[in-house]
């Protein structure tokens, strides 16, 4: 004992780690959402359906799906005064900085869905957040490129609407490319939820104090922004661009293994997966499909990524440390091919992860034994000592 508090390893930050939403087997590389495998959901479902599944625990019937889809379309517009919020940012503000600010401000516009003790307000908040994130994200992009905001259209699907609001302009009709819309929907599914990752734990901890759901999601966005977490997708593309050519990969792998060099292979490794991240496999396949369908025959970054994966997965360091590509390794290549700047990559991650955050928040709030999260510590500082007046401190 050195005067430290007793550390209770069983104590959890939010009072409970139990959840029925997402299951990960890191050793086997398995990811299930409410029992359905991520590769099946990505191949056979749609993002709105997966949102319904995460929120409600079952896949929607045709009637439930139609009603939920209609709710998302009807809630997709934002309060008109919110559009003026953007003009307070510099044009070169990182879109994630805008997302943190604008989403945190939502509780100032939607007072009728902030009382967490009222189930109907909780439900409306969840629907508003999922429905409005594409509009808010697209506006962050439009603001950064100096183009006018595009209002959502109720005749478009969730993914189509986001592409329309991002890349459409008032000057001419925008024809949504079905290939891009399908790829966008799949990318949203792959990012929807992932158990108790750093940003989800942030949302749960913020929510455990009774904070309103909009503030909790803003906290999750802030946590996701870090390059060790959701910010990795932007960092992967920068890394691939810095590598530049396939023959510079061995040096990059050498640096990643050098403990004295804080260089890390972005998009590689994971706290939980000690096998291939199943989302990365789906993403890699989608990468080939989208580039092929867009007629992009030669994407040097994809060649570098594929060669980097091949070399790393045969290197004893990566094998011993069980480092595999994660969800962020290939996503940036698709997003670049779709026309997004790297600064929007983590914004898209936050857009998609909002349903996971708010589903986990809802599960926690509805837990009857939920208490405020209060992580304990292992104190390693000074033991008690007498105060020394300034004159006697030498
Ligand atoms: C996401 O938690 C989630 O679920 C997150 C996420 C989600 O959907 O919410 O999956 C999304 O955040 C994916 C991760 C994206 N981040 C990156 O790609 C950044 C690069 N990856 C690393 O920073 C790292 O792999 C972490 C942060 C993801 C995990 O780091 P840890 O906790 O150190 O991983 P570990 O303990 O398993 O590492 C084992 C060893 C360590 O060396 P030793 O301390 O044992 O000597 O491998 C090393 C690490 O230093 N290592 C790497 C490495 N990742 C880990 N070495 C080189 N390159 C890497 N990328």
Coordinates of C-alpha atoms and ligand atoms in Angstrom, one line a residue:
X1 CA 0.0 0.0 0.0
X2 CA 1.5 3.4 -0.9
X3 CA -1.5 5.4 0.2
X4 CA -3.1 4.6 -3.1
X5 CA -6.9 4.2 -3.4
X6 CA -7.8 0.5 -3.8
X7 CA -8.3 -0.1 -7.5
X8 CA -11.4 -2.1 -8.2
X9 CA -10.8 -3.8 -11.6
X10 CA -14.5 -4.9 -11.7
X11 CA -15.7 -1.3 -11.6
X12 CA -16.7 -0.1 -15.0
X13 CA -16.9 3.4 -16.3
X14 CA -20.6 3.5 -16.8
X15 CA -21.6 1.0 -14.2
X16 CA -22.3 -1.7 -16.7
X17 CA -20.6 -3.2 -19.8
X18 CA -23.6 -5.4 -20.7
X19 CA -25.1 -4.7 -24.1
X20 CA -27.3 -6.6 -26.6
X21 CA -26.4 -4.5 -29.6
X22 CA -23.0 -5.6 -31.0
X23 CA -20.9 -8.7 -30.5
X24 CA -17.2 -8.9 -31.5
X25 CA -15.0 -12.0 -31.4
X26 CA -11.6 -10.4 -31.9
X27 CA -9.7 -13.6 -32.2
X28 CA -12.0 -15.0 -34.9
X29 CA -12.7 -11.7 -36.6
X30 CA -16.5 -11.9 -36.1
X31 CA -18.8 -8.9 -35.9
X32 CA -22.5 -9.3 -35.3
X33 CA -25.2 -6.6 -34.9
X34 CA -28.2 -8.0 -32.9
X35 CA -27.0 -11.5 -34.1
X36 CA -26.6 -10.7 -37.8
X37 CA -23.1 -10.8 -39.3
X38 CA -21.7 -7.6 -40.7
X39 CA -20.9 -9.2 -44.1
X40 CA -24.6 -10.4 -44.5
X41 CA -25.9 -7.0 -43.5
X42 CA -23.5 -5.2 -45.8
X43 CA -24.5 -7.5 -48.7
X44 CA -28.2 -7.9 -48.2
X45 CA -29.6 -4.9 -46.1
X46 CA -29.7 -1.1 -46.3
X47 CA -28.4 1.4 -43.8
X48 CA -31.9 2.6 -42.8
X49 CA -32.8 -1.0 -42.1
X50 CA -29.6 -1.5 -40.0
X51 CA -30.5 1.7 -38.1
X52 CA -33.9 0.2 -37.3
X53 CA -32.2 -3.0 -36.2
X54 CA -29.7 -1.3 -33.9
X55 CA -32.4 0.9 -32.3
X56 CA -35.1 -1.7 -32.0
X57 CA -33.4 -5.1 -31.8
X58 CA -35.0 -6.7 -34.9
X59 CA -35.0 -6.3 -38.6
X60 CA -38.1 -4.2 -39.7
X61 CA -41.1 -5.7 -41.4
X62 CA -42.0 -4.1 -44.7
X63 CA -44.5 -1.8 -43.0
X64 CA -42.0 -0.9 -40.2
X65 CA -39.3 -0.2 -42.8
X66 CA -41.5 2.1 -44.9
X67 CA -42.6 4.0 -41.8
X68 CA -39.0 4.4 -40.5
X69 CA -37.8 5.5 -43.9
X70 CA -40.6 8.1 -44.0
X71 CA -39.6 9.4 -40.6
X72 CA -36.0 9.8 -41.6
X73 CA -37.0 11.7 -44.8
X74 CA -39.4 13.9 -42.8
X75 CA -36.8 14.8 -40.2
X76 CA -33.9 15.4 -42.6
X77 CA -34.2 19.2 -42.8
X78 CA -32.5 21.3 -40.1
X79 CA -33.9 24.4 -38.3
X80 CA -33.3 27.3 -40.7
X81 CA -31.4 29.3 -38.0
X82 CA -28.9 26.4 -37.6
X83 CA -27.7 27.2 -41.2
X84 CA -26.5 30.5 -39.9
X85 CA -24.4 28.7 -37.2
X86 CA -21.9 27.7 -39.9
X87 CA -21.0 31.3 -40.9
X88 CA -19.3 31.7 -37.5
X89 CA -16.5 29.3 -38.6
X90 CA -13.5 30.2 -40.8
X91 CA -13.8 28.7 -44.3
X92 CA -10.7 26.6 -43.6
X93 CA -12.1 25.1 -40.4
X94 CA -11.8 21.3 -40.4
X95 CA -15.3 19.8 -41.0
X96 CA -14.9 17.8 -37.8
X97 CA -14.5 21.0 -35.8
X98 CA -17.8 22.2 -37.4
X99 CA -19.5 18.9 -36.6
X100 CA -18.5 19.1 -33.0
X101 CA -19.9 22.6 -32.7
X102 CA -23.1 22.2 -34.8
X103 CA -24.2 18.9 -33.2
X104 CA -23.5 20.2 -29.7
X105 CA -25.7 23.2 -30.5
X106 CA -28.7 21.0 -31.6
X107 CA -30.1 20.9 -28.1
X108 CA -30.5 24.7 -28.4
X109 CA -32.9 24.1 -31.4
X110 CA -34.8 21.0 -30.4
X111 CA -35.9 21.6 -26.8
X112 CA -38.8 19.2 -27.3
X113 CA -36.5 16.1 -27.5
X114 CA -34.0 16.7 -24.7
X115 CA -35.8 15.3 -21.7
X116 CA -34.2 11.9 -21.3
X117 CA -36.8 10.7 -18.8
X118 CA -39.6 10.8 -21.5
X119 CA -39.5 7.8 -23.9
X120 CA -41.2 9.8 -26.7
X121 CA -38.5 12.6 -26.4
X122 CA -35.7 10.0 -26.5
X123 CA -37.2 8.4 -29.6
X124 CA -37.6 11.8 -31.4
X125 CA -34.0 12.7 -30.5
X126 CA -32.7 9.5 -31.9
X127 CA -34.7 9.9 -35.1
X128 CA -33.7 13.6 -35.5
X129 CA -30.0 12.8 -35.0
X130 CA -29.9 9.9 -37.5
X131 CA -32.0 11.9 -40.0
X132 CA -30.2 15.2 -39.7
X133 CA -26.5 14.0 -39.7
X134 CA -26.3 13.7 -43.5
X135 CA -27.7 17.3 -43.9
X136 CA -25.3 18.6 -41.2
X137 CA -22.3 16.8 -42.7
X138 CA -23.1 17.9 -46.2
X139 CA -23.5 21.5 -45.0
X140 CA -20.0 21.3 -43.4
X141 CA -18.6 20.2 -46.8
X142 CA -20.5 22.9 -48.7
X143 CA -19.3 25.6 -46.3
X144 CA -15.7 24.5 -46.7
X145 CA -15.9 24.7 -50.5
X146 CA -17.9 28.0 -50.5
X147 CA -20.9 26.5 -52.2
X148 CA -24.6 27.0 -51.2
X149 CA -26.3 24.5 -48.9
X150 CA -28.6 22.1 -50.6
X151 CA -31.9 21.2 -48.9
X152 CA -32.6 17.5 -48.6
X153 CA -35.1 15.9 -51.0
X154 CA -37.8 13.5 -49.7
X155 CA -37.8 11.6 -53.0
X156 CA -34.3 10.3 -52.4
X157 CA -33.0 7.5 -50.2
X158 CA -30.8 8.2 -47.2
X159 CA -27.5 7.6 -49.1
X160 CA -28.7 9.3 -52.3
X161 CA -29.8 12.4 -50.4
X162 CA -26.4 12.7 -48.7
X163 CA -24.6 12.5 -52.1
X164 CA -27.1 15.0 -53.6
X165 CA -26.6 17.5 -50.7
X166 CA -22.9 17.1 -50.9
X167 CA -22.2 17.2 -54.6
X168 CA -25.4 18.7 -56.1
X169 CA -25.6 22.5 -56.9
X170 CA -28.6 24.7 -57.6
X171 CA -27.2 25.4 -61.1
X172 CA -28.1 22.1 -62.7
X173 CA -30.0 18.9 -62.0
X174 CA -27.9 16.3 -60.1
X175 CA -28.2 12.7 -61.2
X176 CA -27.4 10.4 -58.3
X177 CA -25.1 7.6 -59.5
X178 CA -26.7 4.4 -58.2
X179 CA -23.2 2.8 -57.9
X180 CA -22.0 5.5 -55.6
X181 CA -25.3 5.5 -53.7
X182 CA -25.0 1.7 -53.1
X183 CA -21.3 2.0 -52.1
X184 CA -22.2 4.9 -49.7
X185 CA -25.0 2.9 -48.1
X186 CA -22.6 -0.1 -47.6
X187 CA -19.9 2.2 -46.1
X188 CA -22.5 3.6 -43.7
X189 CA -23.4 0.0 -42.6
X190 CA -19.8 -0.9 -42.0
X191 CA -19.3 2.1 -39.7
X192 CA -22.7 1.9 -37.9
X193 CA -21.6 0.4 -34.5
X194 CA -18.7 -1.3 -32.9
X195 CA -19.4 -2.3 -29.3
X196 CA -17.6 -0.2 -26.6
X197 CA -15.0 1.7 -28.7
X198 CA -13.5 4.9 -27.4
X199 CA -16.2 7.2 -28.8
X200 CA -19.1 5.0 -27.8
X201 CA -17.8 4.7 -24.3
X202 CA -17.5 8.5 -24.4
X203 CA -21.2 8.8 -25.3
X204 CA -22.2 6.3 -22.6
X205 CA -20.2 8.1 -20.0
X206 CA -21.5 11.6 -21.0
X207 CA -25.1 10.1 -21.1
X208 CA -24.7 8.5 -17.6
X209 CA -24.7 12.0 -16.1
X210 CA -28.1 12.7 -17.6
X211 CA -26.7 15.1 -20.3
X212 CA -29.1 15.6 -23.3
X213 CA -28.6 13.2 -26.3
X214 CA -27.3 15.9 -28.6
X215 CA -24.5 16.9 -26.2
X216 CA -23.6 13.2 -25.8
X217 CA -23.3 12.6 -29.6
X218 CA -21.1 15.8 -29.8
X219 CA -18.8 14.3 -27.2
X220 CA -18.7 11.1 -29.3
X221 CA -17.7 13.1 -32.4
X222 CA -14.9 14.8 -30.5
X223 CA -13.5 11.4 -29.3
X224 CA -13.9 9.8 -32.8
X225 CA -11.8 12.6 -34.4
X226 CA -8.5 11.3 -32.9
X227 CA -6.1 9.6 -35.4
X228 CA -5.9 6.5 -33.2
X229 CA -9.7 6.1 -33.7
X230 CA -12.0 7.4 -36.4
X231 CA -9.4 10.0 -37.6
X232 CA -7.3 7.0 -38.9
X233 CA -9.2 6.9 -42.2
X234 CA -7.9 10.4 -43.1
X235 CA -4.4 9.4 -41.7
X236 CA -4.3 6.3 -43.9
X237 CA -4.7 8.2 -47.1
X238 CA -2.1 10.7 -46.1
X239 CA 0.3 7.8 -45.2
X240 CA -0.4 6.1 -48.6
X241 CA 0.2 9.4 -50.4
X242 CA 3.5 9.9 -48.4
X243 CA 4.7 6.4 -49.3
X244 CA 4.0 7.4 -52.9
X245 CA 5.4 4.3 -54.6
X246 CA 5.4 0.5 -53.9
X247 CA 9.2 0.4 -53.6
X248 CA 9.1 2.6 -50.5
X249 CA 6.9 0.2 -48.6
X250 CA 9.7 -1.9 -47.0
X251 CA 11.1 1.3 -45.4
X252 CA 7.7 2.2 -44.1
X253 CA 7.3 -1.3 -42.6
X254 CA 10.7 -1.1 -41.0
X255 CA 9.8 2.2 -39.4
X256 CA 6.5 0.8 -38.1
X257 CA 8.5 -1.9 -36.3
X258 CA 11.1 0.5 -34.8
X259 CA 10.1 1.2 -31.2
X260 CA 12.2 4.4 -31.3
X261 CA 10.2 5.7 -34.2
X262 CA 6.7 6.7 -33.3
X263 CA 5.6 5.9 -36.9
X264 CA 2.6 3.6 -37.0
X265 CA 1.0 1.9 -40.0
X266 CA -2.4 3.8 -40.0
X267 CA -5.3 1.5 -40.7
X268 CA -3.4 -1.4 -39.1
X269 CA -4.0 -3.0 -35.7
X270 CA -6.9 -2.9 -33.3
X271 CA -7.6 -3.1 -29.6
X272 CA -9.9 -6.0 -30.1
X273 CA -9.4 -7.7 -33.4
X274 CA -6.3 -10.0 -33.4
X275 CA -7.5 -11.3 -36.7
X276 CA -8.7 -9.6 -39.9
X277 CA -11.3 -6.9 -39.2
X278 CA -14.3 -8.3 -41.1
X279 CA -15.3 -4.8 -42.1
X280 CA -11.9 -4.4 -43.8
X281 CA -12.5 -7.4 -46.0
X282 CA -15.9 -6.1 -47.1
X283 CA -14.4 -2.6 -47.6
X284 CA -11.5 -4.0 -49.7
X285 CA -14.0 -5.9 -52.0
X286 CA -16.1 -2.7 -52.3
X287 CA -13.0 -0.8 -53.2
X288 CA -12.4 -3.0 -56.2
X289 CA -16.0 -2.9 -57.2
X290 CA -16.4 0.9 -57.0
X291 CA -13.2 1.7 -58.7
X292 CA -14.0 -0.9 -61.4
X293 CA -17.6 0.4 -61.9
X294 CA -16.2 4.0 -62.0
X295 CA -13.8 2.9 -64.7
X296 CA -10.8 3.8 -62.6
X297 CA -8.3 1.2 -63.9
X298 CA -5.2 2.4 -62.2
X299 CA -5.3 3.8 -58.6
X300 CA -1.7 3.8 -57.3
X301 CA -3.0 4.2 -53.7
X302 CA -4.9 0.9 -54.0
X303 CA -1.8 -0.8 -55.4
X304 CA 0.3 0.5 -52.5
X305 CA -2.4 -0.5 -50.0
X306 CA -2.6 -4.0 -51.4
X307 CA 1.2 -4.4 -51.5
X308 CA 1.5 -3.0 -48.0
X309 CA -1.0 -5.5 -46.7
X310 CA 0.7 -8.3 -48.4
X311 CA 4.1 -7.4 -47.0
X312 CA 2.9 -6.6 -43.5
X313 CA 0.9 -9.8 -43.2
X314 CA 4.0 -11.9 -44.0
X315 CA 6.2 -10.0 -41.6
X316 CA 7.0 -11.7 -38.3
X317 CA 6.5 -8.5 -36.3
X318 CA 2.9 -8.0 -37.6
X319 CA 2.2 -11.8 -37.3
X320 CA 3.5 -11.9 -33.7
X321 CA 1.7 -8.7 -32.7
X322 CA -1.4 -9.9 -34.6
X323 CA -1.7 -6.7 -36.6
X324 CA -4.2 -6.8 -39.5
X325 CA -5.9 -4.1 -41.6
X326 CA -8.9 -2.5 -39.8
X327 CA -12.0 -0.8 -41.1
X328 CA -10.0 2.4 -41.9
X329 CA -7.4 0.8 -44.2
X330 CA -9.4 0.8 -47.5
X331 CA -12.2 3.2 -46.8
X332 CA -10.3 6.3 -47.7
X333 CA -9.5 5.0 -51.2
X334 CA -13.2 4.5 -52.0
X335 CA -14.1 7.9 -50.5
X336 CA -11.4 9.6 -52.6
X337 CA -12.7 7.8 -55.7
X338 CA -16.2 9.1 -54.8
X339 CA -15.0 12.6 -54.8
X340 CA -14.7 13.3 -51.0
X341 CA -11.7 15.3 -49.7
X342 CA -9.7 13.6 -46.9
X343 CA -11.0 16.2 -44.4
X344 CA -14.6 14.7 -44.9
X345 CA -13.5 11.1 -44.2
X346 CA -14.0 11.1 -40.4
X347 CA -17.2 13.2 -40.8
X348 CA -18.6 10.3 -42.8
X349 CA -17.5 7.9 -40.0
X350 CA -19.3 10.1 -37.5
X351 CA -22.4 10.3 -39.7
X352 CA -22.7 6.6 -39.8
X353 CA -21.7 5.9 -36.2
X354 CA -24.4 8.2 -34.9
X355 CA -26.9 5.4 -35.0
X356 CA -24.6 3.2 -33.0
X357 CA -23.9 5.9 -30.5
X358 CA -27.6 6.7 -30.0
X359 CA -28.6 3.1 -29.8
X360 CA -26.0 2.4 -27.1
X361 CA -27.1 5.6 -25.3
X362 CA -30.7 4.5 -25.5
X363 CA -29.8 1.1 -24.1
X364 CA -27.9 2.6 -21.2
X365 CA -30.7 5.2 -20.4
X366 CA -33.3 2.5 -20.4
X367 CA -31.3 0.3 -18.1
X368 CA -33.2 0.5 -14.7
X369 CA -30.0 0.0 -12.7
X370 CA -28.0 2.6 -14.6
X371 CA -25.8 4.9 -12.4
X372 CA -23.5 7.8 -13.3
X373 CA -20.2 6.5 -14.6
X374 CA -17.4 7.1 -12.2
X375 CA -14.1 5.4 -13.3
X376 CA -11.7 4.8 -10.3
X377 CA -7.9 5.2 -10.4
X378 CA -4.7 3.7 -9.1
X379 CA -3.2 6.7 -7.2
X380 CA 0.6 6.7 -7.6
X381 CA 1.2 10.3 -6.4
X382 CA 2.7 11.7 -3.2
X383 CA 1.5 10.5 0.2
X384 CA 0.2 13.1 2.6
X385 CA 2.8 15.8 3.5
X386 CA 2.8 19.1 5.5
X387 CA 2.4 22.5 3.6
X388 CA 5.7 24.5 3.3
X389 CA 5.3 28.3 3.3
X390 CA 6.8 30.2 0.4
X391 CA 9.5 31.8 2.5
X392 CA 10.8 28.4 3.5
X393 CA 10.9 26.8 0.1
X394 CA 14.4 28.1 -0.8
Ligands
LIG1 C1 -10.9 2.3 -35.1 O1 -12.2 0.3 -30.8 C2 -12.8 0.2 -31.9 O2 -13.7 -0.6 -32.1 C3 -12.4 1.3 -32.9 C4 -13.0 1.1 -34.3 C5 -14.5 1.4 -34.3 O3 -15.2 0.9 -35.2 O4 -15.0 2.1 -33.4 O5 -12.7 -0.2 -34.8 C6 -12.4 2.1 -35.3 O6 -10.6 3.2 -34.3 C7 -10.0 1.4 -35.7 C8 -8.5 1.7 -35.4 C9 -8.0 2.8 -36.2 N1 -6.7 3.3 -35.8 C10 -5.6 3.1 -36.6 O7 -5.6 2.4 -37.6 C11 -4.4 3.8 -36.1 C12 -3.2 2.8 -36.2 N2 -3.4 1.7 -35.3 C13 -2.8 1.9 -34.0 O8 -2.7 3.2 -33.5 C14 -3.2 0.8 -33.0 O9 -3.3 -0.4 -33.6 C15 -4.5 1.0 -32.2 C16 -4.6 2.3 -31.5 C17 -5.7 0.8 -33.0 C18 -4.4 0.0 -31.1 O10 -3.2 0.2 -30.4 P1 -2.8 -0.7 -29.2 O11 -3.8 -0.6 -28.2 O12 -1.4 -0.3 -28.8 O13 -2.8 -2.1 -29.9 P2 -2.2 -3.3 -29.3 O14 -2.1 -3.2 -27.8 O15 -3.0 -4.5 -29.9 O16 -0.7 -3.3 -30.0 C19 0.0 -4.5 -29.9 C20 1.4 -4.0 -30.3 C21 1.9 -2.8 -29.5 O17 3.3 -3.0 -29.4 P3 3.9 -3.5 -27.9 O18 3.4 -2.4 -27.0 O19 3.2 -4.8 -27.7 O20 5.4 -3.5 -28.1 O21 1.5 -3.7 -31.7 C22 1.9 -2.3 -31.8 C23 1.7 -1.7 -30.5 O22 2.7 -0.7 -30.3 N3 1.1 -1.7 -32.8 C24 1.5 -1.2 -34.0 C25 0.4 -0.8 -34.7 N4 -0.7 -1.0 -33.9 C26 -0.3 -1.6 -32.8 N5 2.8 -1.1 -34.5 C27 2.8 -0.5 -35.7 N6 1.8 -0.1 -36.5 C28 0.5 -0.2 -35.9 N7 -0.5 0.3 -36.6

